[in-house]
PDB file of C-alpha atoms in Angstrom:
ATOM      1  CA  MET A   4      26.263   3.756  -6.683  1.00 51.00           C
ATOM      2  CA  SER A   5      24.124   4.808  -9.625  1.00 65.00           C
ATOM      3  CA  SER A   6      22.623   8.254  -9.614  1.00 93.00           C
ATOM      4  CA  ILE A   7      19.066   8.282  -8.350  1.00 97.00           C
ATOM      5  CA  LYS A   8      16.608  10.292 -10.303  1.00 98.00           C
ATOM      6  CA  ILE A   9      13.112  11.353  -9.292  1.00 98.00           C
ATOM      7  CA  GLU A  10      10.484  12.634 -11.505  1.00 98.00           C
ATOM      8  CA  CYS A  11       6.849  13.255 -11.044  1.00 98.00           C
ATOM      9  CA  VAL A  12       5.387  11.134 -14.128  1.00 98.00           C
ATOM     10  CA  LEU A  13       1.834  12.126 -13.494  1.00 98.00           C
ATOM     11  CA  LEU A  14       0.294  15.329 -11.928  1.00 97.00           C
ATOM     12  CA  GLU A  15      -2.830  13.627 -10.824  1.00 97.00           C
ATOM     13  CA  ASN A  16      -3.420  15.800  -7.824  1.00 97.00           C
ATOM     14  CA  CYS A  17      -4.536  12.948  -5.688  1.00 98.00           C
ATOM     15  CA  ARG A  18      -6.314  13.944  -2.523  1.00 98.00           C
ATOM     16  CA  CYS A  19      -4.821  10.756  -1.061  1.00 98.00           C
ATOM     17  CA  GLY A  20      -2.992   8.536  -3.491  1.00 98.00           C
ATOM     18  CA  GLU A  21      -2.276   5.064  -2.299  1.00 98.00           C
ATOM     19  CA  SER A  22      -1.801   1.268  -3.185  1.00 98.00           C
ATOM     20  CA  PRO A  23       0.430   1.331  -6.188  1.00 98.00           C
ATOM     21  CA  VAL A  24       0.755  -1.992  -8.009  1.00 98.00           C
ATOM     22  CA  TRP A  25       2.327  -2.681 -11.139  1.00 98.00           C
ATOM     23  CA  GLU A  26       0.490  -4.519 -14.019  1.00 98.00           C
ATOM     24  CA  GLU A  27       3.197  -6.086 -16.244  1.00 98.00           C
ATOM     25  CA  ALA A  28       0.672  -7.315 -18.818  1.00 97.00           C
ATOM     26  CA  SER A  29      -0.393  -3.709 -19.694  1.00 97.00           C
ATOM     27  CA  ASN A  30       2.770  -1.898 -18.701  1.00 98.00           C
ATOM     28  CA  SER A  31       0.629   0.216 -16.379  1.00 98.00           C
ATOM     29  CA  LEU A  32       0.578   1.420 -12.688  1.00 98.00           C
ATOM     30  CA  LEU A  33      -2.665   0.926 -10.929  1.00 98.00           C
ATOM     31  CA  PHE A  34      -3.300   3.035  -7.860  1.00 98.00           C
ATOM     32  CA  VAL A  35      -6.278   4.489  -5.870  1.00 98.00           C
ATOM     33  CA  ASP A  36      -7.236   7.945  -4.651  1.00 98.00           C
ATOM     34  CA  ILE A  37      -9.020   6.996  -1.408  1.00 98.00           C
ATOM     35  CA  PRO A  38     -11.416  10.008  -0.655  1.00 97.00           C
ATOM     36  CA  ALA A  39     -11.888  10.784  -4.363  1.00 98.00           C
ATOM     37  CA  LYS A  40     -13.306   7.250  -4.676  1.00 98.00           C
ATOM     38  CA  LYS A  41     -11.271   6.483  -7.726  1.00 98.00           C
ATOM     39  CA  VAL A  42      -9.255   3.567  -8.959  1.00 98.00           C
ATOM     40  CA  CYS A  43      -6.621   4.914 -11.636  1.00 98.00           C
ATOM     41  CA  ARG A  44      -4.568   2.981 -14.261  1.00 98.00           C
ATOM     42  CA  TRP A  45      -1.731   4.917 -15.791  1.00 98.00           C
ATOM     43  CA  ASP A  46      -0.432   3.476 -18.901  1.00 98.00           C
ATOM     44  CA  SER A  47       3.547   4.163 -18.786  1.00 98.00           C
ATOM     45  CA  LEU A  48       3.700   3.841 -22.665  1.00 97.00           C
ATOM     46  CA  SER A  49       1.057   6.108 -23.750  1.00 97.00           C
ATOM     47  CA  LYS A  50       1.083   8.128 -20.530  1.00 97.00           C
ATOM     48  CA  GLN A  51      -2.806   8.100 -20.558  1.00 97.00           C
ATOM     49  CA  VAL A  52      -4.839   7.556 -17.352  1.00 98.00           C
ATOM     50  CA  GLN A  53      -8.039   5.710 -17.064  1.00 98.00           C
ATOM     51  CA  ARG A  54     -10.159   6.001 -14.019  1.00 98.00           C
ATOM     52  CA  VAL A  55     -13.106   4.146 -12.385  1.00 98.00           C
ATOM     53  CA  THR A  56     -15.208   5.895  -9.923  1.00 98.00           C
ATOM     54  CA  THR A  57     -16.521   3.751  -6.866  1.00 98.00           C
ATOM     55  CA  ASP A  58     -19.445   4.319  -4.636  1.00 96.00           C
ATOM     56  CA  ALA A  59     -17.449   4.669  -1.478  1.00 97.00           C
ATOM     57  CA  SER A  60     -13.800   5.161  -0.260  1.00 98.00           C
ATOM     58  CA  VAL A  61     -11.477   2.941  -2.282  1.00 98.00           C
ATOM     59  CA  SER A  62      -8.401   2.047  -0.536  1.00 98.00           C
ATOM     60  CA  SER A  63      -6.384  -0.619  -2.364  1.00 98.00           C
ATOM     61  CA  VAL A  64      -6.379  -2.473  -5.521  1.00 98.00           C
ATOM     62  CA  VAL A  65      -4.774  -5.757  -6.542  1.00 98.00           C
ATOM     63  CA  LEU A  66      -4.550  -7.936  -9.700  1.00 98.00           C
ATOM     64  CA  ARG A  67      -6.681 -10.937 -10.003  1.00 98.00           C
ATOM     65  CA  GLN A  68      -5.589 -14.249 -11.736  1.00 98.00           C
ATOM     66  CA  SER A  69      -8.633 -14.861 -13.640  1.00 96.00           C
ATOM     67  CA  GLY A  70      -8.592 -11.196 -14.875  1.00 96.00           C
ATOM     68  CA  GLY A  71      -9.863  -7.925 -13.753  1.00 97.00           C
ATOM     69  CA  TYR A  72      -8.840  -6.613 -10.363  1.00 98.00           C
ATOM     70  CA  VAL A  73     -10.118  -6.636  -6.655  1.00 98.00           C
ATOM     71  CA  THR A  74     -10.516  -3.633  -4.540  1.00 98.00           C
ATOM     72  CA  THR A  75     -11.261  -2.723  -0.912  1.00 98.00           C
ATOM     73  CA  ILE A  76     -14.214  -0.197  -1.009  1.00 98.00           C
ATOM     74  CA  GLY A  77     -15.594   0.962   2.166  1.00 98.00           C
ATOM     75  CA  THR A  78     -15.736  -2.276   4.384  1.00 98.00           C
ATOM     76  CA  LYS A  79     -16.120  -4.643   1.250  1.00 98.00           C
ATOM     77  CA  PHE A  80     -13.728  -6.711  -0.837  1.00 98.00           C
ATOM     78  CA  CYS A  81     -15.049  -6.236  -4.369  1.00 98.00           C
ATOM     79  CA  ALA A  82     -14.205  -7.454  -7.828  1.00 98.00           C
ATOM     80  CA  LEU A  83     -13.668  -4.993 -10.373  1.00 98.00           C
ATOM     81  CA  ASN A  84     -14.537  -5.289 -14.010  1.00 97.00           C
ATOM     82  CA  TRP A  85     -12.437  -2.606 -15.743  1.00 97.00           C
ATOM     83  CA  GLU A  86     -14.336  -2.903 -19.001  1.00 95.00           C
ATOM     84  CA  ASP A  87     -17.780  -2.185 -17.773  1.00 96.00           C
ATOM     85  CA  GLN A  88     -16.605  -0.302 -14.564  1.00 96.00           C
ATOM     86  CA  SER A  89     -18.801  -2.573 -12.485  1.00 96.00           C
ATOM     87  CA  THR A  90     -18.006  -3.899  -8.965  1.00 97.00           C
ATOM     88  CA  THR A  91     -19.238  -7.195  -7.430  1.00 98.00           C
ATOM     89  CA  VAL A  92     -19.176  -7.645  -3.644  1.00 98.00           C
ATOM     90  CA  LEU A  93     -17.097 -10.626  -2.514  1.00 98.00           C
ATOM     91  CA  ALA A  94     -17.323 -10.283   0.997  1.00 98.00           C
ATOM     92  CA  THR A  95     -17.801  -7.578   3.858  1.00 98.00           C
ATOM     93  CA  VAL A  96     -16.232  -7.009   7.363  1.00 98.00           C
ATOM     94  CA  ASP A  97     -16.607  -4.907  10.349  1.00 95.00           C
ATOM     95  CA  LYS A  98     -20.406  -4.956  10.025  1.00 95.00           C
ATOM     96  CA  ASP A  99     -20.845  -3.675  13.718  1.00 95.00           C
ATOM     97  CA  LYS A 100     -18.464  -0.733  13.009  1.00 96.00           C
ATOM     98  CA  LYS A 101     -20.339   1.730  10.714  1.00 94.00           C
ATOM     99  CA  ASN A 102     -17.555   4.380  10.994  1.00 96.00           C
ATOM    100  CA  ASN A 103     -14.923   1.942   9.639  1.00 98.00           C
ATOM    101  CA  ARG A 104     -13.175   1.611   6.251  1.00 98.00           C
ATOM    102  CA  PHE A 105     -10.547  -0.432   4.772  1.00 98.00           C
ATOM    103  CA  ASN A 106      -7.045   0.939   4.223  1.00 98.00           C
ATOM    104  CA  ASP A 107      -4.013  -0.813   2.793  1.00 98.00           C
ATOM    105  CA  GLY A 108      -3.993  -4.291   1.058  1.00 98.00           C
ATOM    106  CA  LYS A 109      -1.958  -6.720  -0.666  1.00 98.00           C
ATOM    107  CA  VAL A 110      -2.019 -10.150  -2.030  1.00 98.00           C
ATOM    108  CA  ASP A 111       0.190 -12.893  -0.230  1.00 98.00           C
ATOM    109  CA  PRO A 112       2.374 -15.480  -2.198  1.00 98.00           C
ATOM    110  CA  ALA A 113      -0.619 -17.935  -1.925  1.00 98.00           C
ATOM    111  CA  GLY A 114      -3.054 -15.635  -3.477  1.00 98.00           C
ATOM    112  CA  ARG A 115      -4.944 -14.425  -0.448  1.00 98.00           C
ATOM    113  CA  TYR A 116      -5.895 -10.811  -0.174  1.00 99.00           C
ATOM    114  CA  PHE A 117      -4.841  -9.274   3.300  1.00 99.00           C
ATOM    115  CA  ALA A 118      -6.177  -5.995   4.011  1.00 98.00           C
ATOM    116  CA  GLY A 119      -6.853  -4.060   7.404  1.00 98.00           C
ATOM    117  CA  THR A 120      -9.437  -1.561   8.426  1.00 98.00           C
ATOM    118  CA  MET A 121      -9.384   1.644  10.529  1.00 98.00           C
ATOM    119  CA  ALA A 122     -11.966   4.388  11.723  1.00 97.00           C
ATOM    120  CA  GLU A 123     -12.637   7.194   9.267  1.00 95.00           C
ATOM    121  CA  GLU A 124     -10.484  10.099   9.830  1.00 92.00           C
ATOM    122  CA  THR A 125     -11.660  13.452  11.030  1.00 89.00           C
ATOM    123  CA  ALA A 126      -8.312  14.940   9.575  1.00 87.00           C
ATOM    124  CA  PRO A 127      -5.308  13.044   8.363  1.00 85.00           C
ATOM    125  CA  ALA A 128      -4.073  10.684  11.043  1.00 85.00           C
ATOM    126  CA  ILE A 129      -6.903  11.976  13.469  1.00 90.00           C
ATOM    127  CA  LEU A 130      -9.191   9.282  14.256  1.00 93.00           C
ATOM    128  CA  GLU A 131     -10.844   7.073  16.838  1.00 95.00           C
ATOM    129  CA  ARG A 132      -8.040   4.736  17.916  1.00 96.00           C
ATOM    130  CA  HIS A 133      -8.150   0.834  18.078  1.00 97.00           C
ATOM    131  CA  GLN A 134     -11.104   0.430  15.869  1.00 97.00           C
ATOM    132  CA  GLY A 135      -9.395  -1.534  13.031  1.00 98.00           C
ATOM    133  CA  SER A 136      -8.768  -5.208  12.318  1.00 98.00           C
ATOM    134  CA  LEU A 137      -6.485  -7.202   9.808  1.00 98.00           C
ATOM    135  CA  TYR A 138      -8.295  -9.468   7.558  1.00 98.00           C
ATOM    136  CA  SER A 139      -7.569 -11.883   4.750  1.00 98.00           C
ATOM    137  CA  LEU A 140      -9.915 -12.842   1.891  1.00 98.00           C
ATOM    138  CA  PHE A 141      -9.052 -16.412   0.865  1.00 98.00           C
ATOM    139  CA  PRO A 142      -9.585 -17.741  -2.696  1.00 98.00           C
ATOM    140  CA  ASP A 143     -12.796 -19.219  -1.958  1.00 97.00           C
ATOM    141  CA  HIS A 144     -14.042 -15.834  -0.792  1.00 97.00           C
ATOM    142  CA  HIS A 145     -14.262 -16.723   2.944  1.00 97.00           C
ATOM    143  CA  VAL A 146     -12.502 -14.132   5.264  1.00 98.00           C
ATOM    144  CA  GLU A 147     -10.337 -14.665   8.230  1.00 98.00           C
ATOM    145  CA  LYS A 148      -9.776 -11.918  10.862  1.00 98.00           C
ATOM    146  CA  TYR A 149      -6.305 -12.169  12.437  1.00 98.00           C
ATOM    147  CA  PHE A 150      -6.422  -9.415  15.168  1.00 98.00           C
ATOM    148  CA  ASP A 151      -8.015  -6.245  16.154  1.00 98.00           C
ATOM    149  CA  GLN A 152      -7.119  -3.086  18.061  1.00 98.00           C
ATOM    150  CA  VAL A 153      -5.492  -1.599  15.008  1.00 98.00           C
ATOM    151  CA  ASP A 154      -5.265   2.260  14.615  1.00 98.00           C
ATOM    152  CA  ILE A 155      -4.414   2.681  10.816  1.00 97.00           C
ATOM    153  CA  SER A 156      -3.671  -0.725   9.079  1.00 98.00           C
ATOM    154  CA  ASN A 157      -1.127  -0.082   6.558  1.00 98.00           C
ATOM    155  CA  GLY A 158       1.965  -1.247   4.723  1.00 98.00           C
ATOM    156  CA  LEU A 159       2.315  -5.066   4.249  1.00 98.00           C
ATOM    157  CA  ASP A 160       4.460  -7.695   2.584  1.00 98.00           C
ATOM    158  CA  TRP A 161       6.125 -10.954   2.827  1.00 99.00           C
ATOM    159  CA  SER A 162       9.834 -12.178   3.101  1.00 98.00           C
ATOM    160  CA  LEU A 163      11.328 -13.922  -0.054  1.00 98.00           C
ATOM    161  CA  ASP A 164      11.207 -17.213   1.617  1.00 98.00           C
ATOM    162  CA  HIS A 165       7.536 -16.786   2.481  1.00 98.00           C
ATOM    163  CA  LYS A 166       8.207 -17.385   5.981  1.00 98.00           C
ATOM    164  CA  ILE A 167       7.676 -13.798   7.498  1.00 98.00           C
ATOM    165  CA  PHE A 168       4.871 -11.302   7.234  1.00 98.00           C
ATOM    166  CA  TYR A 169       5.684  -7.689   7.558  1.00 99.00           C
ATOM    167  CA  TYR A 170       3.059  -5.210   8.684  1.00 98.00           C
ATOM    168  CA  ILE A 171       2.612  -1.474   9.792  1.00 98.00           C
ATOM    169  CA  ASP A 172       0.148  -0.165  12.219  1.00 98.00           C
ATOM    170  CA  SER A 173       0.894   3.328  11.404  1.00 98.00           C
ATOM    171  CA  LEU A 174       0.392   4.955  14.771  1.00 97.00           C
ATOM    172  CA  SER A 175       2.616   2.394  16.357  1.00 97.00           C
ATOM    173  CA  TYR A 176       5.641   4.005  14.555  1.00 98.00           C
ATOM    174  CA  SER A 177       7.030   0.663  14.072  1.00 98.00           C
ATOM    175  CA  VAL A 178       7.498  -2.111  11.162  1.00 98.00           C
ATOM    176  CA  ASP A 179       6.457  -5.407  12.717  1.00 98.00           C
ATOM    177  CA  ALA A 180       7.229  -8.920  11.777  1.00 98.00           C
ATOM    178  CA  PHE A 181       5.124 -12.019  12.069  1.00 98.00           C
ATOM    179  CA  ASP A 182       5.836 -15.824  11.729  1.00 98.00           C
ATOM    180  CA  TYR A 183       3.942 -16.562   8.638  1.00 98.00           C
ATOM    181  CA  GLU A 184       2.649 -20.031   7.327  1.00 98.00           C
ATOM    182  CA  LEU A 185       2.292 -20.158   3.543  1.00 98.00           C
ATOM    183  CA  GLN A 186      -0.009 -23.083   3.546  1.00 97.00           C
ATOM    184  CA  THR A 187      -2.642 -21.731   6.085  1.00 97.00           C
ATOM    185  CA  GLY A 188      -1.972 -17.933   6.031  1.00 97.00           C
ATOM    186  CA  LYS A 189      -1.769 -18.089   9.789  1.00 98.00           C
ATOM    187  CA  ILE A 190       0.555 -15.447  11.576  1.00 98.00           C
ATOM    188  CA  CYS A 191       2.006 -15.380  15.064  1.00 98.00           C
ATOM    189  CA  ASN A 192       4.934 -14.204  17.145  1.00 98.00           C
ATOM    190  CA  ARG A 193       4.468 -10.487  16.480  1.00 98.00           C
ATOM    191  CA  ARG A 194       7.723  -8.261  17.090  1.00 98.00           C
ATOM    192  CA  SER A 195       8.933  -5.042  15.866  1.00 98.00           C
ATOM    193  CA  VAL A 196      11.966  -5.075  13.349  1.00 98.00           C
ATOM    194  CA  TYR A 197      12.163  -1.178  13.121  1.00 98.00           C
ATOM    195  CA  ARG A 198      11.109   1.850  14.927  1.00 98.00           C
ATOM    196  CA  LEU A 199      10.787   5.017  13.136  1.00 97.00           C
ATOM    197  CA  GLU A 200      12.886   8.056  14.036  1.00 96.00           C
ATOM    198  CA  LYS A 201      11.303  11.443  14.780  1.00 96.00           C
ATOM    199  CA  GLU A 202      11.981  13.040  11.514  1.00 96.00           C
ATOM    200  CA  GLU A 203      10.784   9.874   9.579  1.00 97.00           C
ATOM    201  CA  GLN A 204       7.306  10.606  10.765  1.00 98.00           C
ATOM    202  CA  ILE A 205       4.564   7.997  10.160  1.00 98.00           C
ATOM    203  CA  PRO A 206       5.144   4.728   8.508  1.00 98.00           C
ATOM    204  CA  ASP A 207       2.687   4.087   5.654  1.00 98.00           C
ATOM    205  CA  GLY A 208       2.932   1.761   2.685  1.00 98.00           C
ATOM    206  CA  MET A 209       5.590  -0.762   2.337  1.00 98.00           C
ATOM    207  CA  CYS A 210       7.151  -3.069  -0.371  1.00 98.00           C
ATOM    208  CA  ILE A 211      10.035  -5.582  -0.536  1.00 98.00           C
ATOM    209  CA  ASP A 212      12.822  -5.502  -2.821  1.00 98.00           C
ATOM    210  CA  ALA A 213      14.516  -8.657  -4.609  1.00 98.00           C
ATOM    211  CA  ASP A 214      17.231  -8.504  -1.822  1.00 98.00           C
ATOM    212  CA  GLY A 215      14.715  -9.001   0.865  1.00 98.00           C
ATOM    213  CA  LYS A 216      14.971  -5.633   2.165  1.00 98.00           C
ATOM    214  CA  LEU A 217      11.885  -3.417   2.932  1.00 99.00           C
ATOM    215  CA  TRP A 218      11.088   0.063   1.463  1.00 98.00           C
ATOM    216  CA  VAL A 219       8.728   2.182   3.735  1.00 98.00           C
ATOM    217  CA  ALA A 220       6.965   5.391   2.547  1.00 98.00           C
ATOM    218  CA  CYS A 221       7.041   7.971   5.315  1.00 98.00           C
ATOM    219  CA  TYR A 222       3.891  10.157   5.584  1.00 98.00           C
ATOM    220  CA  ASN A 223       4.690  13.581   6.551  1.00 97.00           C
ATOM    221  CA  GLY A 224       8.403  12.654   6.129  1.00 98.00           C
ATOM    222  CA  GLY A 225       8.612  13.172   2.414  1.00 98.00           C
ATOM    223  CA  ARG A 226      10.698  10.189   1.929  1.00 98.00           C
ATOM    224  CA  VAL A 227      11.005   6.460   1.463  1.00 98.00           C
ATOM    225  CA  ILE A 228      13.345   4.413   3.599  1.00 98.00           C
ATOM    226  CA  ARG A 229      15.141   1.063   2.883  1.00 98.00           C
ATOM    227  CA  LEU A 230      15.370  -1.138   5.893  1.00 98.00           C
ATOM    228  CA  ASP A 231      17.169  -4.534   6.682  1.00 98.00           C
ATOM    229  CA  PRO A 232      14.502  -6.293   8.719  1.00 98.00           C
ATOM    230  CA  GLU A 233      17.213  -8.871   9.845  1.00 97.00           C
ATOM    231  CA  THR A 234      19.482  -6.304  11.641  1.00 98.00           C
ATOM    232  CA  GLY A 235      16.879  -3.495  12.290  1.00 98.00           C
ATOM    233  CA  LYS A 236      19.023  -0.957  10.646  1.00 98.00           C
ATOM    234  CA  ARG A 237      17.937   1.676   7.869  1.00 98.00           C
ATOM    235  CA  LEU A 238      20.181   1.280   4.947  1.00 98.00           C
ATOM    236  CA  GLN A 239      19.047   4.346   2.737  1.00 98.00           C
ATOM    237  CA  THR A 240      16.674   7.399   2.746  1.00 98.00           C
ATOM    238  CA  VAL A 241      15.458   8.808  -0.502  1.00 98.00           C
ATOM    239  CA  LYS A 242      13.830  12.205  -0.172  1.00 98.00           C
ATOM    240  CA  LEU A 243      11.087  13.253  -2.327  1.00 98.00           C
ATOM    241  CA  PRO A 244       9.875  16.904  -3.162  1.00 98.00           C
ATOM    242  CA  VAL A 245       6.527  16.258  -1.350  1.00 98.00           C
ATOM    243  CA  ASP A 246       5.885  15.581   2.357  1.00 98.00           C
ATOM    244  CA  LYS A 247       2.830  13.510   2.177  1.00 98.00           C
ATOM    245  CA  THR A 248       4.444  10.168   0.764  1.00 98.00           C
ATOM    246  CA  THR A 249       2.074   7.452   1.234  1.00 98.00           C
ATOM    247  CA  SER A 250       3.119   4.204  -0.533  1.00 98.00           C
ATOM    248  CA  CYS A 251       5.668   2.685  -2.947  1.00 98.00           C
ATOM    249  CA  CYS A 252       6.071  -0.417  -5.315  1.00 99.00           C
ATOM    250  CA  PHE A 253       8.524  -1.509  -7.769  1.00 99.00           C
ATOM    251  CA  GLY A 254       7.473  -1.614 -11.586  1.00 98.00           C
ATOM    252  CA  GLY A 255       8.672  -0.845 -14.949  1.00 97.00           C
ATOM    253  CA  LYS A 256      11.059  -2.972 -17.138  1.00 89.00           C
ATOM    254  CA  ASP A 257      12.496  -5.567 -14.771  1.00 96.00           C
ATOM    255  CA  TYR A 258      10.824  -3.895 -11.723  1.00 98.00           C
ATOM    256  CA  SER A 259      13.936  -1.621 -11.550  1.00 98.00           C
ATOM    257  CA  GLU A 260      11.831   1.434 -11.130  1.00 98.00           C
ATOM    258  CA  MET A 261      10.103   2.513  -7.963  1.00 98.00           C
ATOM    259  CA  TYR A 262       6.731   4.244  -8.082  1.00 99.00           C
ATOM    260  CA  VAL A 263       5.596   6.437  -5.186  1.00 98.00           C
ATOM    261  CA  THR A 264       2.137   7.702  -4.338  1.00 98.00           C
ATOM    262  CA  CYS A 265       1.483  10.762  -2.221  1.00 98.00           C
ATOM    263  CA  ALA A 266      -1.434  13.057  -0.804  1.00 98.00           C
ATOM    264  CA  ARG A 267      -2.643  16.435  -0.929  1.00 97.00           C
ATOM    265  CA  ASP A 268      -5.407  16.372   1.845  1.00 96.00           C
ATOM    266  CA  GLY A 269      -4.271  18.124   4.999  1.00 94.00           C
ATOM    267  CA  MET A 270      -1.948  20.641   3.226  1.00 96.00           C
ATOM    268  CA  ASP A 271      -2.486  24.462   3.599  1.00 95.00           C
ATOM    269  CA  PRO A 272      -2.512  26.749   0.419  1.00 95.00           C
ATOM    270  CA  GLU A 273       1.091  27.809   1.259  1.00 96.00           C
ATOM    271  CA  GLY A 274       2.119  24.235   1.517  1.00 95.00           C
ATOM    272  CA  LEU A 275       0.471  23.480  -1.913  1.00 96.00           C
ATOM    273  CA  ILE A 276       2.362  26.433  -3.441  1.00 96.00           C
ATOM    274  CA  ARG A 277       5.620  25.045  -2.043  1.00 97.00           C
ATOM    275  CA  GLN A 278       4.840  21.589  -3.276  1.00 98.00           C
ATOM    276  CA  PRO A 279       2.843  22.009  -6.411  1.00 97.00           C
ATOM    277  CA  LYS A 280       3.364  18.363  -7.254  1.00 98.00           C
ATOM    278  CA  ALA A 281       1.733  16.927  -4.006  1.00 98.00           C
ATOM    279  CA  GLY A 282      -0.838  14.234  -5.003  1.00 98.00           C
ATOM    280  CA  GLY A 283       1.312  13.333  -8.007  1.00 98.00           C
ATOM    281  CA  ILE A 284       2.830   9.908  -8.892  1.00 98.00           C
ATOM    282  CA  PHE A 285       6.560   9.885  -8.671  1.00 98.00           C
ATOM    283  CA  LYS A 286       9.062   7.481 -10.465  1.00 98.00           C
ATOM    284  CA  ILE A 287      12.546   6.730  -8.869  1.00 98.00           C
ATOM    285  CA  THR A 288      15.326   5.286 -11.157  1.00 98.00           C
ATOM    286  CA  GLY A 289      18.831   4.330 -10.278  1.00 97.00           C
ATOM    287  CA  LEU A 290      18.235   2.888  -6.950  1.00 97.00           C
ATOM    288  CA  GLY A 291      20.406  -0.261  -8.250  1.00 95.00           C
ATOM    289  CA  VAL A 292      17.790  -2.613  -6.731  1.00 97.00           C
ATOM    290  CA  LYS A 293      14.913  -4.407  -8.181  1.00 98.00           C
ATOM    291  CA  GLY A 294      11.535  -5.294  -6.886  1.00 98.00           C
ATOM    292  CA  ILE A 295       9.334  -8.516  -7.351  1.00 98.00           C
ATOM    293  CA  PRO A 296       6.282  -8.782  -9.272  1.00 98.00           C
ATOM    294  CA  PRO A 297       2.965  -8.578  -7.243  1.00 98.00           C
ATOM    295  CA  TYR A 298       1.187 -11.601  -6.634  1.00 98.00           C
ATOM    296  CA  PRO A 299      -2.497 -11.765  -7.943  1.00 98.00           C
ATOM    297  CA  TYR A 300      -5.654 -12.699  -6.012  1.00 98.00           C
ATOM    298  CA  ALA A 301      -6.357 -16.437  -6.790  1.00 98.00           C
ATOM    299  CA  GLY A 302     -10.018 -16.232  -6.185  1.00 95.00           C
TER     300      GLY A 302
END
């Protein structure tokens, strides 16, 4: 086993950092700070951060095949032009639910942008239940809704053979799998592949590695866990020096580094003294496993 090293590479003080995604072309990590309404891009070479402010909560960001990015802002899918910091609405969902917003999102292997919604929280993980839905923005900008009754739509990724879609609705405390059809984007046959243990707390963001194993960030659990979705077993736990770990992705050279986002919101002053790096961006090296590049949105 190589020795695992965890370092805070950016003291960003995110209120709720989320949706890390590696952009190979610029050697950068993109991520969002949801309540601060910011999309951030950290250059791993210069260590500089650029930030774009949005007009509502921004919950996820993805790469776009034609250049620039696409984000989920409020209940809208929006194209983001980094150069002039402008956004263009591509589609809107949940028009009948004024208290809803998007949460996590990710692009599937065919270039569709999957993202789910939730009710606005009154405090972290405290919200009106069953208000959310899971959607996908197709490359032609039409939106499909998969299901509703979601509490907190969260982590998502696809198996390496593109036959399974993995998904987390946080308050179910479960990582679920669906049969997935690459051609159409259809999903069916939902089942649980892993139920979180008490000390693991709330499952949040998720990514897959090049061995087909899942990595789940555990909110309030201060860890990322590696799961085998075929056996339902936890293979590894990596603890971080912050409790509110929110999401993870692979990046860096060969995608051999893991980046983890976290949150400060909901922490009391004593907690912040104990965890001064809360809200920072963490890099984990020495895991001995690599990730796969993110898929760009094809529209």
